[in-house]
mmCIF file of C-alpha atoms in Angstrom:
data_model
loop_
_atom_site.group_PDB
_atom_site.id
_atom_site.type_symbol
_atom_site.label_atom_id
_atom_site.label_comp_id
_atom_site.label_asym_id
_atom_site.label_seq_id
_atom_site.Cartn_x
_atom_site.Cartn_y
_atom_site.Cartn_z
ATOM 1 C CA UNK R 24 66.856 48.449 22.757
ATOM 2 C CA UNK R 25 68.704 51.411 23.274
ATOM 3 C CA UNK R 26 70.253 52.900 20.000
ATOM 4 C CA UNK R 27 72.514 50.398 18.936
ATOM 5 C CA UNK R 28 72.710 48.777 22.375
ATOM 6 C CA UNK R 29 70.285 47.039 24.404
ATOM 7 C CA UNK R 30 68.363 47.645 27.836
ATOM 8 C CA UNK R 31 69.676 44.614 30.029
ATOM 9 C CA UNK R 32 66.540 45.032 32.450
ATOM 10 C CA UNK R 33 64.298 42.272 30.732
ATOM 11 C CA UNK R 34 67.290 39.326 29.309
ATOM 12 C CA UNK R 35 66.428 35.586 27.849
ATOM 13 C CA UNK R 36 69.776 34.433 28.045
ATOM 14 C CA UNK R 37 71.409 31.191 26.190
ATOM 15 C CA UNK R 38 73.249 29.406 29.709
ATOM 16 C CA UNK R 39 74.569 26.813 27.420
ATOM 17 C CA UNK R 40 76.299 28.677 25.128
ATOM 18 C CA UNK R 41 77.711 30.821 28.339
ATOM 19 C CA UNK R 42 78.869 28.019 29.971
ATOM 20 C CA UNK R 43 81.301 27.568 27.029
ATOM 21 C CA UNK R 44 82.817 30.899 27.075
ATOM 22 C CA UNK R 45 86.049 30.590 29.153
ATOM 23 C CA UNK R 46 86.191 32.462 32.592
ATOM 24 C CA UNK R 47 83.267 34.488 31.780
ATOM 25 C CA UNK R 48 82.272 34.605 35.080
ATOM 26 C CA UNK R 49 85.401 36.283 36.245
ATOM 27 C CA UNK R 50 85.550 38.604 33.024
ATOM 28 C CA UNK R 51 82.413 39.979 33.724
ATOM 29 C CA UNK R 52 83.214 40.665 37.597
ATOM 30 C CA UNK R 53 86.684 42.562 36.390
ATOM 31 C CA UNK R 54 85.024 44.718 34.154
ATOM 32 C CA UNK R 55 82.368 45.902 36.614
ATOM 33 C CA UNK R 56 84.861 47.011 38.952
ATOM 34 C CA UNK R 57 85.050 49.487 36.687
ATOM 35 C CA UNK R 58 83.723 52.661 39.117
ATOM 36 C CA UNK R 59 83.266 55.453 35.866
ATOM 37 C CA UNK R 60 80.056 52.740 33.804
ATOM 38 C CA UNK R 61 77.436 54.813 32.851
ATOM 39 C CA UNK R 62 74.833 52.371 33.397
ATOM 40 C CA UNK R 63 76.093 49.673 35.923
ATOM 41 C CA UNK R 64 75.693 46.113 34.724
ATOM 42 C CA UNK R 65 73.931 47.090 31.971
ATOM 43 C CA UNK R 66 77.493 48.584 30.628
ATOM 44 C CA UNK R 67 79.207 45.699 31.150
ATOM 45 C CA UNK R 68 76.478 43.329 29.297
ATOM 46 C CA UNK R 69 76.869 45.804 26.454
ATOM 47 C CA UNK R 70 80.623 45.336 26.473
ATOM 48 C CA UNK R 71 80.890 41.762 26.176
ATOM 49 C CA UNK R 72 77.545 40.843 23.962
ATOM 50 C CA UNK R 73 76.125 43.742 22.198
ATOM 51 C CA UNK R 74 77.280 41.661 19.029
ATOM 52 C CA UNK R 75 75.625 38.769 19.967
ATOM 53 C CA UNK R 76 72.245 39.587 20.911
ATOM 54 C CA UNK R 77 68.243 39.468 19.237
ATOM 55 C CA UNK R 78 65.382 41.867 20.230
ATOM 56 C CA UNK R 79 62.727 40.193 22.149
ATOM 57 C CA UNK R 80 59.495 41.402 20.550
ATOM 58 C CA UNK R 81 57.833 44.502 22.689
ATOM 59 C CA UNK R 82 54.755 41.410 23.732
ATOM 60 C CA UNK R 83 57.740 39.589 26.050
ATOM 61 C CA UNK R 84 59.770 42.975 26.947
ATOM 62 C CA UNK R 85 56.961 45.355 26.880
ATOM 63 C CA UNK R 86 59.339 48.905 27.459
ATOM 64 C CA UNK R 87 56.174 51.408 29.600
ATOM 65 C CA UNK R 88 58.253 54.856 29.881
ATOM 66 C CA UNK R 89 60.047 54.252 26.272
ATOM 67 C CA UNK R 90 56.871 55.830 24.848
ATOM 68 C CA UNK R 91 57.183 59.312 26.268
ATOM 69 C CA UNK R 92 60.961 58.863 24.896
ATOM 70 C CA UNK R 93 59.169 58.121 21.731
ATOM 71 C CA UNK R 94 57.117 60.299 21.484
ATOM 72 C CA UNK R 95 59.128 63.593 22.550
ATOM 73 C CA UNK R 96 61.871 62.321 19.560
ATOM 74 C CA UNK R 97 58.982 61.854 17.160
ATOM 75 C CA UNK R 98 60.121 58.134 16.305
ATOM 76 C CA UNK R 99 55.920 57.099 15.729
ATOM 77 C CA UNK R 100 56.354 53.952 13.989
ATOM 78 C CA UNK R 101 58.098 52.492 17.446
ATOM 79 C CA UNK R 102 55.686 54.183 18.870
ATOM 80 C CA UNK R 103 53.023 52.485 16.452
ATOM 81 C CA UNK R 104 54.412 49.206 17.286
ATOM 82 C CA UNK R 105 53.788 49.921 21.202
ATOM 83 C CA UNK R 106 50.471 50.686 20.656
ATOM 84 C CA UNK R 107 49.651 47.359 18.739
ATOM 85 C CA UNK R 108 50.570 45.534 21.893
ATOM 86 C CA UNK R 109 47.600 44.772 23.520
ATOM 87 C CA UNK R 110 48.537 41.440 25.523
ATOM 88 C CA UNK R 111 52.105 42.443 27.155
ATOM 89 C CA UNK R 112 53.683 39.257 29.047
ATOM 90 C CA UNK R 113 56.311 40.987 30.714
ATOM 91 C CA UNK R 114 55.943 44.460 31.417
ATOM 92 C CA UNK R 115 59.031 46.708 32.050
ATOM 93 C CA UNK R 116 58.520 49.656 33.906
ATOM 94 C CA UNK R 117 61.837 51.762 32.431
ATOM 95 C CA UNK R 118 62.977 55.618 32.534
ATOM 96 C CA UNK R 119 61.260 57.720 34.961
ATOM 97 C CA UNK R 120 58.385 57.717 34.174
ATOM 98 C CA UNK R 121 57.798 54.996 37.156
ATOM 99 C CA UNK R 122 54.105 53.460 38.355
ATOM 100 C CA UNK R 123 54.711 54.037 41.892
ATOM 101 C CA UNK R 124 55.515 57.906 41.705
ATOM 102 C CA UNK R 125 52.316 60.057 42.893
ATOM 103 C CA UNK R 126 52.110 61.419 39.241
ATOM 104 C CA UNK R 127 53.127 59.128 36.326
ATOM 105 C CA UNK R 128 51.824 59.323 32.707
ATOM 106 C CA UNK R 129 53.273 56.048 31.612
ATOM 107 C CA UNK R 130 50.732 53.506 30.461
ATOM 108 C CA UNK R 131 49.544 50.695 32.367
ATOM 109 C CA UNK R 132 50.154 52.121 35.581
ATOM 110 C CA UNK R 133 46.720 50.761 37.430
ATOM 111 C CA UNK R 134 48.258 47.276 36.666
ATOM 112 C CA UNK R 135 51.260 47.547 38.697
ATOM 113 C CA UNK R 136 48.424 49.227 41.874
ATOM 114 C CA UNK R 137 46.743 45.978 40.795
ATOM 115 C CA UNK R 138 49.558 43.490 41.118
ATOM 116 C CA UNK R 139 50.992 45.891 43.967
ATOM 117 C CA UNK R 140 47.763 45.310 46.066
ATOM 118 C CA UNK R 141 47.181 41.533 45.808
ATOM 119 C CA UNK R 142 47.724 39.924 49.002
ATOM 120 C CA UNK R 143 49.336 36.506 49.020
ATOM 121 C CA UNK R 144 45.741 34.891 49.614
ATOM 122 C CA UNK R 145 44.440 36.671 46.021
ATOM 123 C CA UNK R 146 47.500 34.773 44.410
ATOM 124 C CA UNK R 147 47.354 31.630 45.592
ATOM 125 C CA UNK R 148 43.312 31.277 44.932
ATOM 126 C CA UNK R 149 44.034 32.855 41.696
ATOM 127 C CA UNK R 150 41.832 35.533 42.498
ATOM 128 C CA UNK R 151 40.825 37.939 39.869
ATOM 129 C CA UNK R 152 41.584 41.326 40.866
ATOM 130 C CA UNK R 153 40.003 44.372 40.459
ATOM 131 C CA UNK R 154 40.742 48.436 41.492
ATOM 132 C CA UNK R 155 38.558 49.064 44.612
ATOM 133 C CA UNK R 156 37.509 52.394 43.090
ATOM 134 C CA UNK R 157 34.710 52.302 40.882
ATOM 135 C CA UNK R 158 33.737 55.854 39.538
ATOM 136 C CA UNK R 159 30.009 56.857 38.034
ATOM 137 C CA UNK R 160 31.486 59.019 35.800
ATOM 138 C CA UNK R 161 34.944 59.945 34.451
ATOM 139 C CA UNK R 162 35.543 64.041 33.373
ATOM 140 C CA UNK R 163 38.500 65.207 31.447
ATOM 141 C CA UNK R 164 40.084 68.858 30.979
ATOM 142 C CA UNK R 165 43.293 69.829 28.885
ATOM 143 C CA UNK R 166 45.062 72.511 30.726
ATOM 144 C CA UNK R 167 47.734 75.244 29.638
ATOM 145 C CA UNK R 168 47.746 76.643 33.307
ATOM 146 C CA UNK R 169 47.644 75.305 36.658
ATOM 147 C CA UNK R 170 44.208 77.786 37.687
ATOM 148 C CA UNK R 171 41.818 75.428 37.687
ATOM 149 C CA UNK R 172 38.491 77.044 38.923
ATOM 150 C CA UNK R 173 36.179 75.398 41.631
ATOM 151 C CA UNK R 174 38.383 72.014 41.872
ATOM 152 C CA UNK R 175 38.690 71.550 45.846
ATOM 153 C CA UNK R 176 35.047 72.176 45.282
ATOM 154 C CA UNK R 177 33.693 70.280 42.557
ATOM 155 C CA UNK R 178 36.342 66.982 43.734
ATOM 156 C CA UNK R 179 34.448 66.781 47.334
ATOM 157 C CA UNK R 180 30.841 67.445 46.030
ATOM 158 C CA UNK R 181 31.004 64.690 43.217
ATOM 159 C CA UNK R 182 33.208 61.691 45.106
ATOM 160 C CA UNK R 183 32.031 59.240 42.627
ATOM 161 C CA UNK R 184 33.058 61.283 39.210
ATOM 162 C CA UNK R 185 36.751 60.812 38.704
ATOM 163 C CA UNK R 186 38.865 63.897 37.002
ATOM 164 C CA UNK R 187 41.224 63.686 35.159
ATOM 165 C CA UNK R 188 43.851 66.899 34.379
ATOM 166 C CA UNK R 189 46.337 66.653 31.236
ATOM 167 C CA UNK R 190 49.243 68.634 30.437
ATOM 168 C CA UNK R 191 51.825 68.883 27.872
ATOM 169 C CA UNK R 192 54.000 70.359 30.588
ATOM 170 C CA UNK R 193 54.604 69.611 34.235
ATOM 171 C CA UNK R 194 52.057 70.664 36.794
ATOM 172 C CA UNK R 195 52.618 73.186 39.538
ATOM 173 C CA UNK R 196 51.641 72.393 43.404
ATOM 174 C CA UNK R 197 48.361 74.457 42.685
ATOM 175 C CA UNK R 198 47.381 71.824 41.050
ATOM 176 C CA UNK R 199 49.329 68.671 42.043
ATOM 177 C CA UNK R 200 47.524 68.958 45.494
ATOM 178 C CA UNK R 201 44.958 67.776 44.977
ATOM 179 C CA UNK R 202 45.880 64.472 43.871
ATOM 180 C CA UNK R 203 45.684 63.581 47.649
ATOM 181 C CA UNK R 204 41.953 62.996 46.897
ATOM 182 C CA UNK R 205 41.575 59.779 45.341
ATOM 183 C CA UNK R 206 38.984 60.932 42.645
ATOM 184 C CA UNK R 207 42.056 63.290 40.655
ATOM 185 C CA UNK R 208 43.973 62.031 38.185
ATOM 186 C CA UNK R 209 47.088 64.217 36.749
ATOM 187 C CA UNK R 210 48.605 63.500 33.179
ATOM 188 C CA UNK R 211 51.438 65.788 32.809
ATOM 189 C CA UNK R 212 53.998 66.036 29.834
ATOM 190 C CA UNK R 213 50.972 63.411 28.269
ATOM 191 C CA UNK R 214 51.378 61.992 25.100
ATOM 192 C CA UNK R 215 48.571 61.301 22.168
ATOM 193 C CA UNK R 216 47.854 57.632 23.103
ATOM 194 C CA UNK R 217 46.608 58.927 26.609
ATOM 195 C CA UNK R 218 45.009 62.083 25.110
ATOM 196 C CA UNK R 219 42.801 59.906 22.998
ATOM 197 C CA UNK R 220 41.997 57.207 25.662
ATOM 198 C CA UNK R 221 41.005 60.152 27.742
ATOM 199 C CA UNK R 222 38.318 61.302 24.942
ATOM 200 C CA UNK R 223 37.071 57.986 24.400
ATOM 201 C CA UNK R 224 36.782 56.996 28.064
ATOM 202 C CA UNK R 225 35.842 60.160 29.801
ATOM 203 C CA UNK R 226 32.004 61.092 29.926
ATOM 204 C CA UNK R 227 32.414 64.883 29.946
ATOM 205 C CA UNK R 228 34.690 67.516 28.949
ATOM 206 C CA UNK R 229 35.343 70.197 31.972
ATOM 207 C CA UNK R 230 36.101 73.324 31.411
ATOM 208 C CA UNK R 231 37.638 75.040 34.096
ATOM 209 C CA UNK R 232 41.090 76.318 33.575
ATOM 210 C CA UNK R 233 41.654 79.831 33.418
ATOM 211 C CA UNK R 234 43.688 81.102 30.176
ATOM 212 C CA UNK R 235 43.501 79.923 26.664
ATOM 213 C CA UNK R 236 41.863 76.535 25.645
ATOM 214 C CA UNK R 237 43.051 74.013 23.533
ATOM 215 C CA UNK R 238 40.462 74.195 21.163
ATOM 216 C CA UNK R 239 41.703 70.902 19.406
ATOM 217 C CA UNK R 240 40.795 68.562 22.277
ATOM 218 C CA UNK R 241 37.005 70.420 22.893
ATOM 219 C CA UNK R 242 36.201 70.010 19.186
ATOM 220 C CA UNK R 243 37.323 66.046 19.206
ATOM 221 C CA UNK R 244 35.046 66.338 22.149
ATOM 222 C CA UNK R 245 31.853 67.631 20.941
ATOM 223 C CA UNK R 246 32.504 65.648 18.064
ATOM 224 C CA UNK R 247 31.907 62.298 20.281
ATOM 225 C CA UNK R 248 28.739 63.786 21.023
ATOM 226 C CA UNK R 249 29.533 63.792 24.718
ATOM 227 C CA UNK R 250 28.800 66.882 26.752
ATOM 228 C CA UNK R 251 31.094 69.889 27.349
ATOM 229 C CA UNK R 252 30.763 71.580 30.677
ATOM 230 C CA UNK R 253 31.903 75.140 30.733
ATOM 231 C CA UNK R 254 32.109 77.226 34.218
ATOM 232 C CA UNK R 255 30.422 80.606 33.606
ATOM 233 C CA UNK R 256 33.848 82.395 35.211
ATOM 234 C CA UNK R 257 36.060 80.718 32.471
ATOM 235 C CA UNK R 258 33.681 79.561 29.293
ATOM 236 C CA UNK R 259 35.536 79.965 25.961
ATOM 237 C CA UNK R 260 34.011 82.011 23.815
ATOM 238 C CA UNK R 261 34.494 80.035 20.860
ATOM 239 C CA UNK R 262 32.540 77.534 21.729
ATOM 240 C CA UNK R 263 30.323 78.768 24.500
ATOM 241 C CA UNK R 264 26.896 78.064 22.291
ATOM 242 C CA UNK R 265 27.880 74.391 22.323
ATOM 243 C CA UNK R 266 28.603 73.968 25.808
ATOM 244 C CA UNK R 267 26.417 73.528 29.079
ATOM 245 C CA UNK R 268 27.085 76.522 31.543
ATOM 246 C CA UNK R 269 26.957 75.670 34.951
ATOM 247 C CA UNK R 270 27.892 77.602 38.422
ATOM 248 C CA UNK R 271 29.672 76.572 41.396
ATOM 249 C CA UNK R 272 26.845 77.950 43.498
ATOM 250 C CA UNK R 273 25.222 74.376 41.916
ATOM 251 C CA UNK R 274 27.539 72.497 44.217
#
Protein backbone atom coordinates (compact mmCIF):
# COMPACT_ATOMS: atom_id res chain seq x y z
CA UNK A 1 0.00 0.00 0.00
CA UNK A 2 0.96 3.33 -0.65
CA UNK A 3 -0.51 5.93 1.89
CA UNK A 4 -4.00 5.70 1.38
CA UNK A 5 -3.64 4.12 -2.06
CA UNK A 6 -2.33 0.95 -3.18
CA UNK A 7 0.79 -0.35 -5.29
CA UNK A 8 -1.01 -2.06 -8.38
CA UNK A 9 2.30 -4.15 -9.12
CA UNK A 10 1.19 -7.42 -7.20
CA UNK A 11 -3.21 -7.44 -7.79
CA UNK A 12 -5.70 -10.57 -6.87
CA UNK A 13 -8.46 -9.27 -8.69
CA UNK A 14 -12.38 -10.34 -8.38
CA UNK A 15 -13.12 -10.98 -12.62
CA UNK A 16 -16.62 -11.71 -11.66
CA UNK A 17 -17.53 -8.86 -10.00
CA UNK A 18 -15.63 -6.81 -13.01
CA UNK A 19 -17.42 -8.37 -15.50
CA UNK A 20 -20.54 -6.69 -14.01
CA UNK A 21 -19.34 -3.24 -14.03
CA UNK A 22 -20.65 -1.65 -17.29
CA UNK A 23 -18.02 -0.67 -20.02
CA UNK A 24 -15.25 -0.96 -17.67
CA UNK A 25 -13.09 -2.00 -20.15
CA UNK A 26 -13.47 1.12 -22.16
CA UNK A 27 -13.50 3.41 -18.92
CA UNK A 28 -10.34 2.28 -17.94
CA UNK A 29 -8.69 2.75 -21.57
CA UNK A 30 -10.20 6.61 -21.59
CA UNK A 31 -8.76 7.45 -18.48
CA UNK A 32 -5.25 6.23 -19.31
CA UNK A 33 -5.07 8.35 -22.21
CA UNK A 34 -4.61 10.64 -19.79
CA UNK A 35 -0.67 11.78 -20.75
CA UNK A 36 -0.04 14.03 -17.13
CA UNK A 37 -0.67 10.21 -14.49
CA UNK A 38 1.89 10.18 -12.13
CA UNK A 39 2.20 6.58 -12.00
CA UNK A 40 0.80 5.04 -15.30
CA UNK A 41 -1.75 2.30 -14.78
CA UNK A 42 -1.24 2.28 -11.41
CA UNK A 43 -3.12 5.91 -11.42
CA UNK A 44 -5.81 4.81 -13.18
CA UNK A 45 -6.43 1.54 -10.86
CA UNK A 46 -6.35 4.04 -8.02
CA UNK A 47 -9.00 6.14 -9.71
CA UNK A 48 -11.59 3.71 -10.27
CA UNK A 49 -11.05 1.16 -7.08
CA UNK A 50 -9.08 2.64 -4.34
CA UNK A 51 -12.54 2.31 -2.44
CA UNK A 52 -12.94 -1.06 -3.15
CA UNK A 53 -9.87 -2.80 -2.39
CA UNK A 54 -8.17 -5.26 0.75
CA UNK A 55 -4.40 -5.49 1.55
CA UNK A 56 -2.95 -8.74 0.64
CA UNK A 57 -0.85 -9.73 3.66
CA UNK A 58 3.12 -8.82 3.08
CA UNK A 59 3.54 -13.28 2.84
CA UNK A 60 1.52 -13.02 -0.83
CA UNK A 61 2.81 -9.31 -1.81
CA UNK A 62 6.07 -9.36 -0.09
CA UNK A 63 7.10 -5.26 -0.90
CA UNK A 64 11.64 -5.77 -0.97
CA UNK A 65 12.66 -1.89 -1.41
CA UNK A 66 9.55 -0.65 0.91
CA UNK A 67 11.92 -1.34 3.82
CA UNK A 68 14.58 1.24 3.12
CA UNK A 69 11.31 3.57 2.65
CA UNK A 70 10.56 2.31 6.06
CA UNK A 71 13.14 2.62 7.58
CA UNK A 72 14.45 6.23 6.44
CA UNK A 73 10.59 7.51 7.68
CA UNK A 74 11.04 5.62 10.93
CA UNK A 75 7.57 3.73 10.47
CA UNK A 76 9.30 0.30 12.54
CA UNK A 77 6.24 -1.50 13.28
CA UNK A 78 5.74 -1.95 9.19
CA UNK A 79 8.97 -2.48 9.28
CA UNK A 80 8.49 -5.13 12.21
CA UNK A 81 5.89 -6.78 10.24
CA UNK A 82 8.47 -7.22 7.18
CA UNK A 83 10.80 -8.74 9.21
CA UNK A 84 8.34 -11.47 10.59
CA UNK A 85 7.99 -12.68 7.05
CA UNK A 86 10.09 -15.43 6.71
CA UNK A 87 8.26 -17.58 3.88
CA UNK A 88 7.38 -14.74 1.14
CA UNK A 89 5.19 -16.35 -1.83
CA UNK A 90 5.38 -13.59 -4.08
CA UNK A 91 8.14 -11.35 -3.85
CA UNK A 92 7.92 -7.75 -5.27
CA UNK A 93 10.95 -6.17 -6.11
CA UNK A 94 9.56 -2.22 -5.79
CA UNK A 95 11.35 1.37 -5.60
CA UNK A 96 14.85 1.46 -6.60
CA UNK A 97 16.30 -0.30 -4.70
CA UNK A 98 16.25 -3.14 -7.63
CA UNK A 99 18.12 -6.87 -7.44
CA UNK A 100 19.68 -6.56 -10.71
CA UNK A 101 21.56 -3.13 -10.11
CA UNK A 102 25.48 -3.80 -9.39
CA UNK A 103 24.86 -2.39 -5.80
CA UNK A 104 21.46 -3.00 -4.11
CA UNK A 105 20.81 -3.19 -0.31
CA UNK A 106 17.32 -4.51 -0.61
CA UNK A 107 16.78 -7.90 0.98
CA UNK A 108 16.57 -11.04 -0.76
CA UNK A 109 18.52 -10.05 -3.58
CA UNK A 110 20.63 -13.57 -4.04
CA UNK A 111 17.10 -15.04 -4.70
CA UNK A 112 16.28 -13.17 -7.71
CA UNK A 113 20.55 -14.24 -8.99
CA UNK A 114 19.05 -17.59 -7.97
CA UNK A 115 15.83 -17.65 -9.94
CA UNK A 116 17.73 -15.34 -12.59
CA UNK A 117 20.31 -18.19 -13.20
CA UNK A 118 18.15 -21.34 -13.48
CA UNK A 119 18.19 -22.64 -16.85
CA UNK A 120 15.00 -24.13 -18.22
CA UNK A 121 16.49 -27.76 -17.55
CA UNK A 122 16.86 -26.77 -13.47
CA UNK A 123 13.01 -25.95 -13.71
CA UNK A 124 11.61 -28.55 -15.32
CA UNK A 125 13.64 -31.36 -13.10
CA UNK A 126 12.76 -29.24 -10.23
CA UNK A 127 16.21 -28.81 -9.48
CA UNK A 128 17.22 -27.30 -6.25
CA UNK A 129 19.35 -24.43 -6.78
CA UNK A 130 22.11 -23.14 -5.15
CA UNK A 131 24.70 -19.79 -5.57
CA UNK A 132 27.86 -21.20 -7.29
CA UNK A 133 29.97 -19.19 -4.84
CA UNK A 134 30.70 -20.77 -1.73
CA UNK A 135 32.99 -18.57 0.58
CA UNK A 136 35.30 -20.05 3.68
CA UNK A 137 34.77 -17.15 5.46
CA UNK A 138 32.59 -14.01 5.38
CA UNK A 139 34.36 -10.42 6.89
CA UNK A 140 32.39 -7.34 7.58
CA UNK A 141 33.52 -3.52 8.05
CA UNK A 142 31.20 -0.40 8.74
CA UNK A 143 32.61 2.48 6.90
CA UNK A 144 32.20 6.41 7.28
CA UNK A 145 34.71 6.93 4.30
CA UNK A 146 35.40 5.38 1.12
CA UNK A 147 39.60 4.83 2.15
CA UNK A 148 39.60 1.52 2.69
CA UNK A 149 43.27 0.37 3.31
CA UNK A 150 44.87 -2.76 1.57
CA UNK A 151 41.43 -3.87 -0.25
CA UNK A 152 42.70 -4.59 -3.98
CA UNK A 153 45.14 -6.42 -1.82
CA UNK A 154 43.57 -8.32 0.78
CA UNK A 155 40.32 -9.21 -2.03
CA UNK A 156 42.97 -11.12 -4.46
CA UNK A 157 45.09 -12.80 -1.65
CA UNK A 158 41.98 -14.33 0.22
CA UNK A 159 39.51 -15.39 -2.97
CA UNK A 160 37.59 -17.62 -0.77
CA UNK A 161 36.74 -14.94 2.23
CA UNK A 162 33.89 -12.80 1.03
CA UNK A 163 33.78 -8.88 2.25
CA UNK A 164 31.35 -7.23 2.85
CA UNK A 165 31.40 -3.01 3.07
CA UNK A 166 28.29 -1.11 4.75
CA UNK A 167 27.38 2.37 4.63
CA UNK A 168 24.78 4.62 5.86
CA UNK A 169 25.56 6.74 2.83
CA UNK A 170 26.31 6.05 -0.80
CA UNK A 171 29.72 4.80 -1.78
CA UNK A 172 32.20 6.64 -3.95
CA UNK A 173 34.01 4.85 -7.12
CA UNK A 174 37.08 4.35 -4.69
CA UNK A 175 35.29 1.99 -3.35
CA UNK A 176 32.49 0.77 -5.67
CA UNK A 177 35.33 -0.69 -7.91
CA UNK A 178 35.96 -3.17 -6.60
CA UNK A 179 32.78 -4.86 -6.67
CA UNK A 180 34.00 -6.20 -10.11
CA UNK A 181 35.64 -8.97 -7.98
CA UNK A 182 33.13 -11.38 -7.08
CA UNK A 183 34.31 -11.82 -3.38
CA UNK A 184 33.00 -7.77 -2.45
CA UNK A 185 29.90 -7.10 -1.32
CA UNK A 186 28.70 -3.23 -0.93
CA UNK A 187 25.71 -2.26 1.45
CA UNK A 188 25.23 1.35 1.04
CA UNK A 189 22.46 3.64 2.64
CA UNK A 190 21.99 -0.06 4.78
CA UNK A 191 19.43 -0.39 7.13
CA UNK A 192 19.45 -2.32 10.77
CA UNK A 193 17.97 -5.65 9.52
CA UNK A 194 21.13 -6.01 7.20
CA UNK A 195 23.49 -4.49 9.83
CA UNK A 196 22.56 -7.24 12.20
CA UNK A 197 22.51 -10.16 9.64
CA UNK A 198 25.94 -8.92 8.80
CA UNK A 199 27.13 -9.42 12.64
CA UNK A 200 25.55 -12.62 12.99
CA UNK A 201 26.72 -14.07 9.67
CA UNK A 202 30.11 -12.59 9.16
CA UNK A 203 33.17 -14.42 10.85
CA UNK A 204 35.34 -11.34 11.41
CA UNK A 205 35.16 -7.75 11.86
CA UNK A 206 37.80 -5.77 9.44
CA UNK A 207 39.07 -2.87 10.23
CA UNK A 208 40.39 -0.98 7.55
CA UNK A 209 38.81 2.30 6.81
CA UNK A 210 40.63 5.30 7.41
CA UNK A 211 38.73 8.04 9.67
CA UNK A 212 36.54 7.55 12.62
CA UNK A 213 34.95 4.12 13.54
CA UNK A 214 31.66 3.32 14.41
CA UNK A 215 32.35 2.11 17.64
CA UNK A 216 28.69 0.73 18.01
CA UNK A 217 29.03 -2.02 15.39
CA UNK A 218 32.88 -3.20 16.81
CA UNK A 219 31.48 -3.50 20.35
CA UNK A 220 28.25 -5.71 19.08
CA UNK A 221 31.17 -7.41 17.49
CA UNK A 222 33.47 -8.36 20.16
CA UNK A 223 30.52 -8.99 22.04
CA UNK A 224 29.73 -12.19 19.67
CA UNK A 225 33.00 -13.26 20.64
CA UNK A 226 34.14 -13.27 17.04
CA UNK A 227 37.48 -11.75 16.16
CA UNK A 228 38.22 -8.11 15.26
CA UNK A 229 40.99 -7.55 12.79
CA UNK A 230 42.57 -4.17 12.96
CA UNK A 231 45.32 -2.99 10.20
CA UNK A 232 48.27 -1.49 12.13
CA UNK A 233 47.97 1.84 9.62
CA UNK A 234 44.29 2.44 10.78
CA UNK A 235 43.64 0.49 14.36
CA UNK A 236 41.26 2.48 16.61
CA UNK A 237 42.58 3.32 19.56
CA UNK A 238 39.70 2.59 21.58
CA UNK A 239 39.72 -0.67 21.14
CA UNK A 240 43.13 -1.60 19.86
CA UNK A 241 43.85 -4.04 23.12
CA UNK A 242 40.90 -6.13 21.95
CA UNK A 243 41.72 -6.48 18.48
CA UNK A 244 44.26 -8.71 16.42
CA UNK A 245 46.84 -6.41 14.55
CA UNK A 246 47.89 -7.62 11.42
CA UNK A 247 50.07 -6.07 8.34
CA UNK A 248 49.61 -6.11 4.75
CA UNK A 249 53.20 -7.23 4.36
CA UNK A 250 51.23 -10.72 5.73
CA UNK A 251 49.59 -10.94 2.35
Amino acid sequence: MLGPNFNAGVLLINNRALKKEPALSARLIEAGKNNFLENGDQTVFNQFFSNRTQKLSYRYNYQVGQDVRLAYTQKYEKQQVMDKVHDPLIIHYVTSQKPWYYISSSRLRNKWWQYYLLGWSDIVNRFKFKMPLNFRKSAFTFTNTQDIVGIDKLVKALPDWKFNFAAYSLFGWNLKQYIVNPNVRCWESVIDYHLKKLISESDVYLDINRGPKEEKFITEFLNTGKPVYSLVEVAGKNFAKFCKLFKLSSF
